[in-house]
PDB file of C-alpha atoms in Angstrom:
ATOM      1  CA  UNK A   1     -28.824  54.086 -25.157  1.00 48.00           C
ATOM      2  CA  UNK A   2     -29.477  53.981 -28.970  1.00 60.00           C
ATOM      3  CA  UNK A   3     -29.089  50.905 -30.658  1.00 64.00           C
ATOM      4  CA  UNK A   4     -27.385  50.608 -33.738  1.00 67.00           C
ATOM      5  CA  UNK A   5     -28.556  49.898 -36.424  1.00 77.00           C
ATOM      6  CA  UNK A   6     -27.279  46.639 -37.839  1.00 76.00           C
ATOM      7  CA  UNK A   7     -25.542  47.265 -41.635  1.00 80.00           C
ATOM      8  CA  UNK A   8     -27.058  45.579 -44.578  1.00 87.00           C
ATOM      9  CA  UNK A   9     -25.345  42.545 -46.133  1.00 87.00           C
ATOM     10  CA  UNK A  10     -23.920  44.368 -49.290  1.00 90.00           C
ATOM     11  CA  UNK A  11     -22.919  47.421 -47.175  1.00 91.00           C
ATOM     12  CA  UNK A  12     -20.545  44.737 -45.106  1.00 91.00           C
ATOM     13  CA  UNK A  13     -19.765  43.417 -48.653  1.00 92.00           C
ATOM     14  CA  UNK A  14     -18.209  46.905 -49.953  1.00 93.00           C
ATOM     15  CA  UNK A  15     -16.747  47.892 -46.437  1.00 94.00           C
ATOM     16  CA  UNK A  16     -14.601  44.404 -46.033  1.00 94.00           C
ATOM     17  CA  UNK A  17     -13.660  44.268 -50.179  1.00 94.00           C
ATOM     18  CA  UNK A  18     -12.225  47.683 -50.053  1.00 96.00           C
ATOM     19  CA  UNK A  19     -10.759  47.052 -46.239  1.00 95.00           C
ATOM     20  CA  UNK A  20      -9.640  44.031 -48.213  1.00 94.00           C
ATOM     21  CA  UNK A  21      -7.881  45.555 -51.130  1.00 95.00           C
ATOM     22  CA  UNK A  22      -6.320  48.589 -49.023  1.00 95.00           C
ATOM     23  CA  UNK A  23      -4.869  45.756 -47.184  1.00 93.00           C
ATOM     24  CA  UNK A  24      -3.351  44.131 -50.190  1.00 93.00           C
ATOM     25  CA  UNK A  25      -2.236  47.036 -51.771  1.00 94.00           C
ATOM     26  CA  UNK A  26      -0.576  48.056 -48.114  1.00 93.00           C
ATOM     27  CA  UNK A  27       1.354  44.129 -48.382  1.00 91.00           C
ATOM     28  CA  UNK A  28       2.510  45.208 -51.797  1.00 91.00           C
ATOM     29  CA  UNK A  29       4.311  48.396 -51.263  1.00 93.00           C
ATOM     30  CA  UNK A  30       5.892  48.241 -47.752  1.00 90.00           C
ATOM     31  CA  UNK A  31       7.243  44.132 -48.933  1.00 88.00           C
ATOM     32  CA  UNK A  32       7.248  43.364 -45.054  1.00 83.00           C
ATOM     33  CA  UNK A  33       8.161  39.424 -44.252  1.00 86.00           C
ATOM     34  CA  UNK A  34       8.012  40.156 -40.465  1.00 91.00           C
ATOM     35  CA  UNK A  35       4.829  39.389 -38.057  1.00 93.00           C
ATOM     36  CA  UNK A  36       3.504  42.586 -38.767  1.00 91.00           C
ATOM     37  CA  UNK A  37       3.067  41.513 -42.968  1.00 92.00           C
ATOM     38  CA  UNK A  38       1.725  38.172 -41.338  1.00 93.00           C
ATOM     39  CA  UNK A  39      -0.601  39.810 -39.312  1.00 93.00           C
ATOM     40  CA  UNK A  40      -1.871  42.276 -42.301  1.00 93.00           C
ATOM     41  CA  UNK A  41      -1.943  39.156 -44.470  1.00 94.00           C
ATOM     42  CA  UNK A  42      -3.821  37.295 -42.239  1.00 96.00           C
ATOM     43  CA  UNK A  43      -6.100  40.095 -41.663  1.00 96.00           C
ATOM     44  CA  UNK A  44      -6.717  40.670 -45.556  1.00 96.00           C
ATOM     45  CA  UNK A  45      -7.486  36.930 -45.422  1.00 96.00           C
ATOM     46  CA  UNK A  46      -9.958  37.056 -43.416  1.00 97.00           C
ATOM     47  CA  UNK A  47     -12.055  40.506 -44.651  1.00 96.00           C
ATOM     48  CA  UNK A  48     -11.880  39.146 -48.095  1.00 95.00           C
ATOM     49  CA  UNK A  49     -13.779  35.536 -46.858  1.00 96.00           C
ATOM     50  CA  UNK A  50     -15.934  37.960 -45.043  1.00 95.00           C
ATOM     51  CA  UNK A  51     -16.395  40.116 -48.555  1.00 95.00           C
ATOM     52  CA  UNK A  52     -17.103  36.487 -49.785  1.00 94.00           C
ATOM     53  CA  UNK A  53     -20.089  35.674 -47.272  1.00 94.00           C
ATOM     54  CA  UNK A  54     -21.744  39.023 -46.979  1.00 93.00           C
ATOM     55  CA  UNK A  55     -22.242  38.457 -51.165  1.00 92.00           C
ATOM     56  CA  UNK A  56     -23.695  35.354 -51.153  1.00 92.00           C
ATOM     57  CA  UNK A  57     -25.559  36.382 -47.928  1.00 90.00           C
ATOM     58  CA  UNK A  58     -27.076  39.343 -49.928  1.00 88.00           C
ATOM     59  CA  UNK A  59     -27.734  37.238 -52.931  1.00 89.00           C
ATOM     60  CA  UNK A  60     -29.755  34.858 -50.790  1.00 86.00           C
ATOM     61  CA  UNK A  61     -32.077  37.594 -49.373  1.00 82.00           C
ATOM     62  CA  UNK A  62     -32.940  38.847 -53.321  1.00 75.00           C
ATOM     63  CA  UNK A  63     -33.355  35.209 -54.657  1.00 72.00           C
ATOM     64  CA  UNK A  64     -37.695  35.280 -54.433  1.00 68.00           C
ATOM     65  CA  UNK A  65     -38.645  32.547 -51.983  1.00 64.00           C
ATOM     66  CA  UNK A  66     -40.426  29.726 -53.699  1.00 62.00           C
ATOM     67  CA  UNK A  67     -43.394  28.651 -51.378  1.00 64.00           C
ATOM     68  CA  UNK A  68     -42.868  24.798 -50.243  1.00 64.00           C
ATOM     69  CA  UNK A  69     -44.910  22.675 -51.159  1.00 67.00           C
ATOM     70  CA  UNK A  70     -46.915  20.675 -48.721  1.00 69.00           C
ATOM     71  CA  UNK A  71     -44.908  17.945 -47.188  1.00 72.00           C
ATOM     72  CA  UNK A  72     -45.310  14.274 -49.554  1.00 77.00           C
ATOM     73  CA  UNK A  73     -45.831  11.122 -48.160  1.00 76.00           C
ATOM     74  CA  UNK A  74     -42.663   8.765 -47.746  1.00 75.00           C
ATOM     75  CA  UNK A  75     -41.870   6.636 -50.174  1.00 75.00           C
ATOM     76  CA  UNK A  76     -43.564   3.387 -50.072  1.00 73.00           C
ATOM     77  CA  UNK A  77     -41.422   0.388 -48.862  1.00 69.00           C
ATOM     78  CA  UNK A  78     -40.234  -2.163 -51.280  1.00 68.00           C
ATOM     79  CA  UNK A  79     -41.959  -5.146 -51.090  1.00 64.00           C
ATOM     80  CA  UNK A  80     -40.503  -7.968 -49.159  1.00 61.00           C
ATOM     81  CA  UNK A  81     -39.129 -11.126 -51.027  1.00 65.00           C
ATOM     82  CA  UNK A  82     -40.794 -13.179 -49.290  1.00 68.00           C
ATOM     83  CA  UNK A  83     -38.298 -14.554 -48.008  1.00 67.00           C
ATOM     84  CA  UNK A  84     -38.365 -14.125 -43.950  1.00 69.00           C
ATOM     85  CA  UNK A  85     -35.116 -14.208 -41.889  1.00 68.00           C
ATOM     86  CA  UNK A  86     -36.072 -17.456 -40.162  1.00 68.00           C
ATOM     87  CA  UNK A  87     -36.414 -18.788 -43.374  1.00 69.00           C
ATOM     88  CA  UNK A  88     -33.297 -17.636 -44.631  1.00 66.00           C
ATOM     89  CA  UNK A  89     -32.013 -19.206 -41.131  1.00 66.00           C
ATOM     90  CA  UNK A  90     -33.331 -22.349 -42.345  1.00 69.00           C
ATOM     91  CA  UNK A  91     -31.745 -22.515 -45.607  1.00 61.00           C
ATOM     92  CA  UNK A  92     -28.231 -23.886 -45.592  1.00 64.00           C
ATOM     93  CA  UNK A  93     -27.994 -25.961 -48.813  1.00 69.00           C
ATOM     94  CA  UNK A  94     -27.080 -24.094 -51.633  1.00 74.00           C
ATOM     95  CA  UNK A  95     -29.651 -26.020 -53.161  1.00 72.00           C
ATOM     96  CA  UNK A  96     -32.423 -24.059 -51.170  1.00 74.00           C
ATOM     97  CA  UNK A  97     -31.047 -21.067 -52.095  1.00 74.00           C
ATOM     98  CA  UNK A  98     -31.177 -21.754 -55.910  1.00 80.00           C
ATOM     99  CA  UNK A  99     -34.718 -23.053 -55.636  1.00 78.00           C
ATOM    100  CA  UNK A 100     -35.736 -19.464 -53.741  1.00 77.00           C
ATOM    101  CA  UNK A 101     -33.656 -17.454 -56.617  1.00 82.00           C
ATOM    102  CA  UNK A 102     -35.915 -19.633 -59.208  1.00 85.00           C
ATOM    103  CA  UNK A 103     -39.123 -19.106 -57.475  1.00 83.00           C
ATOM    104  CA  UNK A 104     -37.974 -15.132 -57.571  1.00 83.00           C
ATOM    105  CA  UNK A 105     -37.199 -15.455 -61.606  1.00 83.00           C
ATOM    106  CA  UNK A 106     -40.485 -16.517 -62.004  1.00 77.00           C
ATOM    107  CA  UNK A 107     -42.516 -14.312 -60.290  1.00 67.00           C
ATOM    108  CA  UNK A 108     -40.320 -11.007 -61.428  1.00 61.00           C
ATOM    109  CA  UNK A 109     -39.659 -12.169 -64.809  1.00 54.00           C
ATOM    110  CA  UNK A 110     -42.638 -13.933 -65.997  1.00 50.00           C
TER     111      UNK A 110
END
C-alpha cells in the first residue's frame, strides 16, 4: 500500500475556507430551519475553525525559529528578614512586633 501523502497546512487552509463558504452560501439559498440546515450549519462551523487553525498552523511553520538561549540561572531568593518562625512564635506583644518593624526601618532605610 502507498501512503498518502499528508497535505500541507495552507492546502487544508484553502480546501476547508472554500468547503466553508460553499457551505454558507448552500445555508443562504435553500433558507432550511430543519436538522438538515443544523447539520450544514454545524458543519460550516466547524471547517471554518478548521480554516482558522490550519492558518495560524502555517504561519507558525514560516515564522524563522529564534535559537534559545542557554537556560539562566533562577532567580536568587530574597533575603530573609531575619526574622525566623520560632521567633515570630515568640512574639505576642504588639510591642515586639513594633520593635522588629523598627529594627527593619533601620536597616532598609538607613
Amino acid at each position: 500500500m502507498n501512503r498518502l501523502t499528508r497535505p500541507d497546512a495552507r492546502t487544508l487552509a484553502v480546501v476547508a475556507a472554500v468547503a466553508a463558504l460553499s457551505l454558507l452560501v448552500t445555508l443562504l439559498v435553500w433558507r432550511r430551519q430543519d436538522l438538515l440546515g443544523v447539520v450544514l450549519a454545524l458543519l460550516c462551523v466547524l471547517l471554518a475553525i478548521l480554516a482558522g487553525v490550519s492558518v495560524a498552523a502555517a504561519r507558525q511553520h514560516d515564522e524563522p525559529t529564534a535559537e534559545e538561549p542557554p537556560a539562566a540561572a533562577p532567580p536568587p531568593l530574597p533575603e530573609p528578614s531575619g526574622v525566623d518562625a520560632d521567633t515570630l512564635d515568640a512574639l505576642d506583644s504588639r510591642d515586639a512586633l513594633r520593635a522588629v518593624r523598627d529594627r527593619r526601618r533601620g536597616l532598609n532605610g538607613g
